[in-house]
Each structure stands twice: as structure tokens, then as C-alpha cells.
mmCIF file of N, CA and C in Angstrom:
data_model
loop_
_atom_site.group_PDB
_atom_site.id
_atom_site.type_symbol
_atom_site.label_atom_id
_atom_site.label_comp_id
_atom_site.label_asym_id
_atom_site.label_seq_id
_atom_site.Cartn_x
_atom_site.Cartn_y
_atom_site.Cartn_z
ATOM 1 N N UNK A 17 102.642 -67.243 71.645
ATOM 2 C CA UNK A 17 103.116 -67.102 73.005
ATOM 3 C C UNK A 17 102.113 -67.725 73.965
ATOM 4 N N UNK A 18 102.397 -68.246 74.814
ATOM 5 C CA UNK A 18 101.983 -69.132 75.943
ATOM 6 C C UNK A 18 101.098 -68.610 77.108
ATOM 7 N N UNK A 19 99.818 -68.489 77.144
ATOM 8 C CA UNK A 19 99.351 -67.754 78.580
ATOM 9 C C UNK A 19 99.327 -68.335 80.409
ATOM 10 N N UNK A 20 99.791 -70.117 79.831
ATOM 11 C CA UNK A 20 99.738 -71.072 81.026
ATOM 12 C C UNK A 20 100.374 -70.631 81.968
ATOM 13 N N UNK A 21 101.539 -69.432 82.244
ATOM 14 C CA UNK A 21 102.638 -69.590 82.910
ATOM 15 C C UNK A 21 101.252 -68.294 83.820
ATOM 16 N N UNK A 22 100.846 -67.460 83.093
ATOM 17 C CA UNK A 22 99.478 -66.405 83.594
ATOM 18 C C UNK A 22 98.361 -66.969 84.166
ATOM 19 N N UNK A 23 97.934 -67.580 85.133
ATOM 20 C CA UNK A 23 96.290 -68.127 85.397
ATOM 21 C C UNK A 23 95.274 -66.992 85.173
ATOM 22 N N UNK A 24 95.826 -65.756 85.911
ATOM 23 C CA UNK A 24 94.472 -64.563 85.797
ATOM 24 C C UNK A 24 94.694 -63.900 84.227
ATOM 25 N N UNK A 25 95.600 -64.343 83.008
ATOM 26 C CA UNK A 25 95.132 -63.322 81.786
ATOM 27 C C UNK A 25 94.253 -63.452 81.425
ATOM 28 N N UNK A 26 93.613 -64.878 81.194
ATOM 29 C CA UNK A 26 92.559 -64.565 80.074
ATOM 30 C C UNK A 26 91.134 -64.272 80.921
ATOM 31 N N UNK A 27 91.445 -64.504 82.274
ATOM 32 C CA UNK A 27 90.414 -63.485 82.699
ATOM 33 C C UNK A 27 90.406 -62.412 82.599
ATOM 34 N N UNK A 28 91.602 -60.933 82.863
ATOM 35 C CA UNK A 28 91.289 -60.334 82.768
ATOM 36 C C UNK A 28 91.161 -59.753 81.043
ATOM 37 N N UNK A 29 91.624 -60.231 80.004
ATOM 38 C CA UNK A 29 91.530 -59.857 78.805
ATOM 39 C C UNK A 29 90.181 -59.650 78.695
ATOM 40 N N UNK A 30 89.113 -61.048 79.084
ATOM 41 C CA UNK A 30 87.750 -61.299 78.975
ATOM 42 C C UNK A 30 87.090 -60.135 79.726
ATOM 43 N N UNK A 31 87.501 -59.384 80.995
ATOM 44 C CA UNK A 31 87.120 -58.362 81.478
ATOM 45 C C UNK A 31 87.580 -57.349 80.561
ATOM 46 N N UNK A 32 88.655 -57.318 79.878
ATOM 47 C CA UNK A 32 88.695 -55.630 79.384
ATOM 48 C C UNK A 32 87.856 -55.841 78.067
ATOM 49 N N UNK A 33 88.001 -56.866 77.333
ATOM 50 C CA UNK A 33 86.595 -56.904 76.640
ATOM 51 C C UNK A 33 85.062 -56.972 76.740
ATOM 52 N N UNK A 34 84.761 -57.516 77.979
ATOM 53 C CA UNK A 34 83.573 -57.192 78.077
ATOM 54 C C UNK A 34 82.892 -55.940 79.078
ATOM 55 N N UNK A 35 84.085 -55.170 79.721
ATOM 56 C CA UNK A 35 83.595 -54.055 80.096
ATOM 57 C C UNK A 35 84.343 -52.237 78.938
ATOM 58 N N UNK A 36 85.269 -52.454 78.586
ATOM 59 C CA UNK A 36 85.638 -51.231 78.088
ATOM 60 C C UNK A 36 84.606 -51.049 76.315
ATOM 61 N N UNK A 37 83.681 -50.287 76.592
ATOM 62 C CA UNK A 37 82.953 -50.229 75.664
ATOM 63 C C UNK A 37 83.573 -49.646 74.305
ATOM 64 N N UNK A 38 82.960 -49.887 73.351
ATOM 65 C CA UNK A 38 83.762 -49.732 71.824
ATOM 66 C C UNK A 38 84.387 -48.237 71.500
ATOM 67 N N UNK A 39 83.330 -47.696 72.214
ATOM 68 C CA UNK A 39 83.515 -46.013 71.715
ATOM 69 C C UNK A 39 84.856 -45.720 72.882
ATOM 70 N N UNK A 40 85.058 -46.363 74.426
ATOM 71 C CA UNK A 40 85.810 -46.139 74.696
ATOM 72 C C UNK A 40 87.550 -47.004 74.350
ATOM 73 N N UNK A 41 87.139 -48.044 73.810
ATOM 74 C CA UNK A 41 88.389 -48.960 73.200
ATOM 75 C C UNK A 41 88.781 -47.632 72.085
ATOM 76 N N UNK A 42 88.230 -47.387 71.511
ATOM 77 C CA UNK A 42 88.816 -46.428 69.854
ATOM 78 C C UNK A 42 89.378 -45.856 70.800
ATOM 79 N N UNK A 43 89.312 -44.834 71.819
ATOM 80 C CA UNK A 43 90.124 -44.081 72.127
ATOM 81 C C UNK A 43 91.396 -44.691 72.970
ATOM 82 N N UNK A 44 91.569 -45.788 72.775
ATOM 83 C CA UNK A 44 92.557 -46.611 73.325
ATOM 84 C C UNK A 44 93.999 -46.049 75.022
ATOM 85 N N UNK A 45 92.740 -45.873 75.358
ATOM 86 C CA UNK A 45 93.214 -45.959 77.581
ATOM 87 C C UNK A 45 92.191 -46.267 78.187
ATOM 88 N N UNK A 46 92.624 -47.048 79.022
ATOM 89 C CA UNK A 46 91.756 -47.945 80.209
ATOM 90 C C UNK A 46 92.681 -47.630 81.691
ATOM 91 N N UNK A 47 92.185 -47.742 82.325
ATOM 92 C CA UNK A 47 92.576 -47.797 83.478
ATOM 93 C C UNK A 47 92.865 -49.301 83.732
ATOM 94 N N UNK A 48 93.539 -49.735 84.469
ATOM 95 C CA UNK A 48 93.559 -51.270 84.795
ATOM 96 C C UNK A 48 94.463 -51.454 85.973
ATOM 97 N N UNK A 49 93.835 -51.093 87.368
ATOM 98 C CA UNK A 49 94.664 -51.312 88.391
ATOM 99 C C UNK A 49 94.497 -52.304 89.474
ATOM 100 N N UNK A 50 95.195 -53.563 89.060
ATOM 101 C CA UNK A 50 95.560 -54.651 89.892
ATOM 102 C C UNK A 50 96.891 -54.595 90.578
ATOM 103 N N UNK A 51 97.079 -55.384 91.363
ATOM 104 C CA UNK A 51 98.373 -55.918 91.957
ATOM 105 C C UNK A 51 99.484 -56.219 90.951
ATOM 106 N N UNK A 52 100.670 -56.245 91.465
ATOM 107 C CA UNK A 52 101.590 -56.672 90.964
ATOM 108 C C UNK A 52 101.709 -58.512 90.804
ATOM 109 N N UNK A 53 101.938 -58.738 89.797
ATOM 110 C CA UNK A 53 101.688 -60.549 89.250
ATOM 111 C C UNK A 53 100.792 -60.653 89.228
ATOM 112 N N UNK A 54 99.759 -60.048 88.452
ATOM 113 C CA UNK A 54 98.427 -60.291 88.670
ATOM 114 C C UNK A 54 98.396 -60.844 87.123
ATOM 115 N N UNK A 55 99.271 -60.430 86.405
ATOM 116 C CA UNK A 55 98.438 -60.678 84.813
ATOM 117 C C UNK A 55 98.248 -59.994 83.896
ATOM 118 N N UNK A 56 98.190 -58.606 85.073
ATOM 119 C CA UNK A 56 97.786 -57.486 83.895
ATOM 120 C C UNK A 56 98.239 -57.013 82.459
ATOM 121 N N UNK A 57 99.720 -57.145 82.501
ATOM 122 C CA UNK A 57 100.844 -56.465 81.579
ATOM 123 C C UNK A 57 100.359 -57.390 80.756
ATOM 124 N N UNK A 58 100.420 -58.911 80.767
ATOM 125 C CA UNK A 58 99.968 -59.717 79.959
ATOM 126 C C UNK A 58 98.906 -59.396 79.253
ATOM 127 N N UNK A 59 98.048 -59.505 79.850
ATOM 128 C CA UNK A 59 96.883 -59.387 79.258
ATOM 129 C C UNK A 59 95.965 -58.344 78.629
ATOM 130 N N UNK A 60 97.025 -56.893 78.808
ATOM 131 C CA UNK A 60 96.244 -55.527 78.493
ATOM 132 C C UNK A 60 97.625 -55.734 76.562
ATOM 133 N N UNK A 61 98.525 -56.744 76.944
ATOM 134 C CA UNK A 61 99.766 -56.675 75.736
ATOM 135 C C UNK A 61 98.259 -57.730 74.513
ATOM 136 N N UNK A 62 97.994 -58.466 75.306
ATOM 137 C CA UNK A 62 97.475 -59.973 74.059
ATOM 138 C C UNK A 62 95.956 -58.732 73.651
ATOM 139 N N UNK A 63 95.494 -57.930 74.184
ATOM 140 C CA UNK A 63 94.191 -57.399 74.325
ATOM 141 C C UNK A 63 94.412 -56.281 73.160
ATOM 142 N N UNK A 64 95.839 -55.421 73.318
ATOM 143 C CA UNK A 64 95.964 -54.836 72.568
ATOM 144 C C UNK A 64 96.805 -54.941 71.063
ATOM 145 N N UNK A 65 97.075 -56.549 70.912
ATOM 146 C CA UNK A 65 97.608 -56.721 70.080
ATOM 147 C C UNK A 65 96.824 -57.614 69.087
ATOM 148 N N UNK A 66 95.778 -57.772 69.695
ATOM 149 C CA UNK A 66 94.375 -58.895 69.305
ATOM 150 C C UNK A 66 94.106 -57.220 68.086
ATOM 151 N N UNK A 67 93.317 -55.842 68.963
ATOM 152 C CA UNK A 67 93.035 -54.944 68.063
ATOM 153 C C UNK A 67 93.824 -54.439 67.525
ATOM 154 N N UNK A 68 95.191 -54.511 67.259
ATOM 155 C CA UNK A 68 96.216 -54.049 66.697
ATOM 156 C C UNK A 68 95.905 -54.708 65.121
ATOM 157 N N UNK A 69 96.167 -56.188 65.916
ATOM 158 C CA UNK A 69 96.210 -56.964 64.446
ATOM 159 C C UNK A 69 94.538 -57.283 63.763
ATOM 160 N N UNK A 70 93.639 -56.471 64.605
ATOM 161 C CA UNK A 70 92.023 -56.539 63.655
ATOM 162 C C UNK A 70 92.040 -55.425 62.914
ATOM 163 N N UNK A 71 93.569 -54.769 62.590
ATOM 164 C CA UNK A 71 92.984 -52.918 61.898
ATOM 165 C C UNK A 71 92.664 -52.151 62.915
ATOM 166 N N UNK A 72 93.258 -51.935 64.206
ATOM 167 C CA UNK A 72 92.164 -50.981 65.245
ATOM 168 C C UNK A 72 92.741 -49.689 64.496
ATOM 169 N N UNK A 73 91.562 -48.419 64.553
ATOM 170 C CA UNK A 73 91.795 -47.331 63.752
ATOM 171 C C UNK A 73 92.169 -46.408 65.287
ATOM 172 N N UNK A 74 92.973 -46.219 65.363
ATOM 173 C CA UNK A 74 93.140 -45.193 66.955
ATOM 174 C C UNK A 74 94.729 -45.702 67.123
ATOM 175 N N UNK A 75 94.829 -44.806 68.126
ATOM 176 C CA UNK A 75 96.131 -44.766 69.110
ATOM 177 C C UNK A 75 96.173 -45.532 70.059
ATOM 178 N N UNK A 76 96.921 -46.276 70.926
ATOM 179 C CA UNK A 76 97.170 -47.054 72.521
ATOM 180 C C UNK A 76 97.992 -46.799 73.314
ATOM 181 N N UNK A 77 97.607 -46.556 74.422
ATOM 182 C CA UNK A 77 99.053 -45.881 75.292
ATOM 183 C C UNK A 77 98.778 -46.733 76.145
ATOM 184 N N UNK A 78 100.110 -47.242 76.873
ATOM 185 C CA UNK A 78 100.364 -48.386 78.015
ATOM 186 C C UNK A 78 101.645 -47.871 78.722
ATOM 187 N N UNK A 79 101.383 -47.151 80.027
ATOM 188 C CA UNK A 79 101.941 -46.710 80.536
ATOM 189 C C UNK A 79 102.558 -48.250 82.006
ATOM 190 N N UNK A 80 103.829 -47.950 81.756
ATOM 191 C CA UNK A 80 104.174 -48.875 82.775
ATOM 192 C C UNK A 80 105.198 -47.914 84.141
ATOM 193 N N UNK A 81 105.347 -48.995 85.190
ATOM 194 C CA UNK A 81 105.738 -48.041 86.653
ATOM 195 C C UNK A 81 107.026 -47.989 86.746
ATOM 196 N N UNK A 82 108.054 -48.985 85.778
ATOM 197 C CA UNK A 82 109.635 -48.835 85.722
ATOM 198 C C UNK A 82 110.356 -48.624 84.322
ATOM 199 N N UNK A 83 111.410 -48.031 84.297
ATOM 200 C CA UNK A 83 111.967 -47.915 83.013
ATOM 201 C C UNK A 83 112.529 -49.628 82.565
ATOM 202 N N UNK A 84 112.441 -50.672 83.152
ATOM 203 C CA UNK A 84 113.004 -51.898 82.714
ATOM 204 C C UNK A 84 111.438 -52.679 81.940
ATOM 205 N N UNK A 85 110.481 -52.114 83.069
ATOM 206 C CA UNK A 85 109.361 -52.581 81.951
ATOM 207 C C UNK A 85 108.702 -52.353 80.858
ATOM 208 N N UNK A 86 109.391 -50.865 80.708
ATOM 209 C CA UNK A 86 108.973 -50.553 78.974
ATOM 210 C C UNK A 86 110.051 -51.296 78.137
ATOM 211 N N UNK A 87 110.644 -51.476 77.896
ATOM 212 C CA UNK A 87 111.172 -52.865 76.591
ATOM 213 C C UNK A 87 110.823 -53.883 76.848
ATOM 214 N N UNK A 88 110.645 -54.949 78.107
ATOM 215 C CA UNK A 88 109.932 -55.679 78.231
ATOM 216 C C UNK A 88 108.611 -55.896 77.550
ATOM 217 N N UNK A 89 107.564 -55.067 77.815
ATOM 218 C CA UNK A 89 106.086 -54.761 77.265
ATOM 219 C C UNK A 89 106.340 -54.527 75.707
ATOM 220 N N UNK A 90 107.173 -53.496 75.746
ATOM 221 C CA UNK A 90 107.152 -53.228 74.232
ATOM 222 C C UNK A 90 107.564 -55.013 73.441
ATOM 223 N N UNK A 91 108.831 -55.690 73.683
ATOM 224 C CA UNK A 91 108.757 -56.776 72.805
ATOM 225 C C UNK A 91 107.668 -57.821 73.130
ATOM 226 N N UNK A 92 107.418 -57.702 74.273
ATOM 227 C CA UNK A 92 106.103 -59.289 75.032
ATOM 228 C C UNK A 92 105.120 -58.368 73.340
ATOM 229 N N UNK A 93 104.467 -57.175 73.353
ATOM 230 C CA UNK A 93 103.346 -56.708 72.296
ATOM 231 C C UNK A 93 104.130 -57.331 70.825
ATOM 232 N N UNK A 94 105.807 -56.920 70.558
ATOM 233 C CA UNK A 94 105.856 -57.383 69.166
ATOM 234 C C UNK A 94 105.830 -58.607 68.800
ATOM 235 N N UNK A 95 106.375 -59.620 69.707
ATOM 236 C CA UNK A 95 105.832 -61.344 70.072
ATOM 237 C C UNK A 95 104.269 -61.089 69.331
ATOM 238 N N UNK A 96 103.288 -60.597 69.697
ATOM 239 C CA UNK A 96 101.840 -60.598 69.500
ATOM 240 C C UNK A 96 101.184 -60.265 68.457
ATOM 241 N N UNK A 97 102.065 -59.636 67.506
ATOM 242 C CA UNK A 97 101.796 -58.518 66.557
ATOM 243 C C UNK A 97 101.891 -59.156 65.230
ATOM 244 N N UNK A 98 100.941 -59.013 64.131
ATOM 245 C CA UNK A 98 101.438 -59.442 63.422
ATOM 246 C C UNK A 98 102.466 -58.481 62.532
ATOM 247 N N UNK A 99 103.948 -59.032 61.591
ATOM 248 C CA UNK A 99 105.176 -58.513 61.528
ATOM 249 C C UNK A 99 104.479 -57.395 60.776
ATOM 250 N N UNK A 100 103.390 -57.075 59.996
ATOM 251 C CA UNK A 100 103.068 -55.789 59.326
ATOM 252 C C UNK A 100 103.010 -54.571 59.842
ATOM 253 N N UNK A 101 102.110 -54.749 61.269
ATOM 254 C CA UNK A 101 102.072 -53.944 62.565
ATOM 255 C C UNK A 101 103.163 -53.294 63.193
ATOM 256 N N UNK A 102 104.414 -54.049 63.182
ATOM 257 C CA UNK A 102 105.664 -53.585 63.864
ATOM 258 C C UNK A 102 105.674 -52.556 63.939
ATOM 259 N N UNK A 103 105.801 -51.604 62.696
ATOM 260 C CA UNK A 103 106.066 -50.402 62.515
ATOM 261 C C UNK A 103 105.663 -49.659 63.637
ATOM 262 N N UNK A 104 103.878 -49.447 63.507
ATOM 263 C CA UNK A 104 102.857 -48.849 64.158
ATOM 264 C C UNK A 104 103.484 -48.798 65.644
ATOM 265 N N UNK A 105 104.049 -49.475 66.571
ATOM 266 C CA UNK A 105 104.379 -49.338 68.036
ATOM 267 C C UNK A 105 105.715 -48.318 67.911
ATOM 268 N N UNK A 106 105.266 -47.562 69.077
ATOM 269 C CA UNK A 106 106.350 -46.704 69.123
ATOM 270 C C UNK A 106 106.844 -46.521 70.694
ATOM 271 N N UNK A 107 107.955 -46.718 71.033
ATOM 272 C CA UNK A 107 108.587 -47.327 72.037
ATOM 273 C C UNK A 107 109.166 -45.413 72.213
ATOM 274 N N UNK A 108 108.456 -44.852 74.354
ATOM 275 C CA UNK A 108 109.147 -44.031 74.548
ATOM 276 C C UNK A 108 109.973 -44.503 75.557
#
């Protein structure tokens, strides 16, 4: 999947990796509050599907602000995932 259409993801991916420390990644929630079109959804989906597909041993919760953007998020993450992983996401 394509990040060109995003200018700010792989900045902020590069921010949630280089500030959310390891002990707090395992427990998988971050806060991440930008603007709307900022990138974020993108980039908290490629961030958590990067440790999805390294073996991450923990849980991830990604809370979104409309009911149209949870299936959205949920397939943009299975796009990301590798097909073994599928299972593991659980769509409320």
C-alpha cells in the first residue's frame, strides 16, 4: 500500500517509534492526537501492523471517532498484515 497520497505518515510513524518506549509499545495504547487529515489513522495502521507482523506479544487497541471509520481502519490494517495475522484483529 502506497504512503504518497499521506505526506505527514512516515513522519509520524518515525515519531511513534522513536518516542513510545518498548515497555510502553507491549502494552499497546498511545495517545496520538492530531488534526483531522493529518496522517494519523495511516500511520498508527502501518506502525501497528509493522509489530503485528514482527510477532508483537501484547494486545492493540485503536480507538476511532465514527462508526464508518472502524471498517475502514480495520481493512486499511488487513491491507498491512501479513495473511497469517488476519485472524489476530478483532473488529468491534
Amino acid at each position: 500500500m502506497s504512503t504518497e497520497k499521506y505526506l505527514t505518515t512516515n513522519q509520524i510513524k518515525h515519531f511513534l517509534y522513536k518516542y513510545i518506549p518498548e515497555e510502553e509499545a507491549k502494552k499497546g495504547l498511545f495517545l496520538l492526537p492530531l488534526q483531522t487529515g493529518s496522517g494519523k489513522t495511516h500511520a498508527a495502521v502501518q506502525y501497528m501492523s509493522e509489530r503485528i507482523n514482527d510477532d508483537f506479544e501484547g494486545i492493540m487497541v485503536y480507538a476511532v471517532n465514527t462508526r464508518s471509520n472502524v471498517k475502514e481502519t480495520h481493512d486499511k490494517l488487513l491491507a498491512y498484515l501479513d495473511e497469517k495475522h488476519h485472524n489476530e484483529v478483532l473488529l468491534l
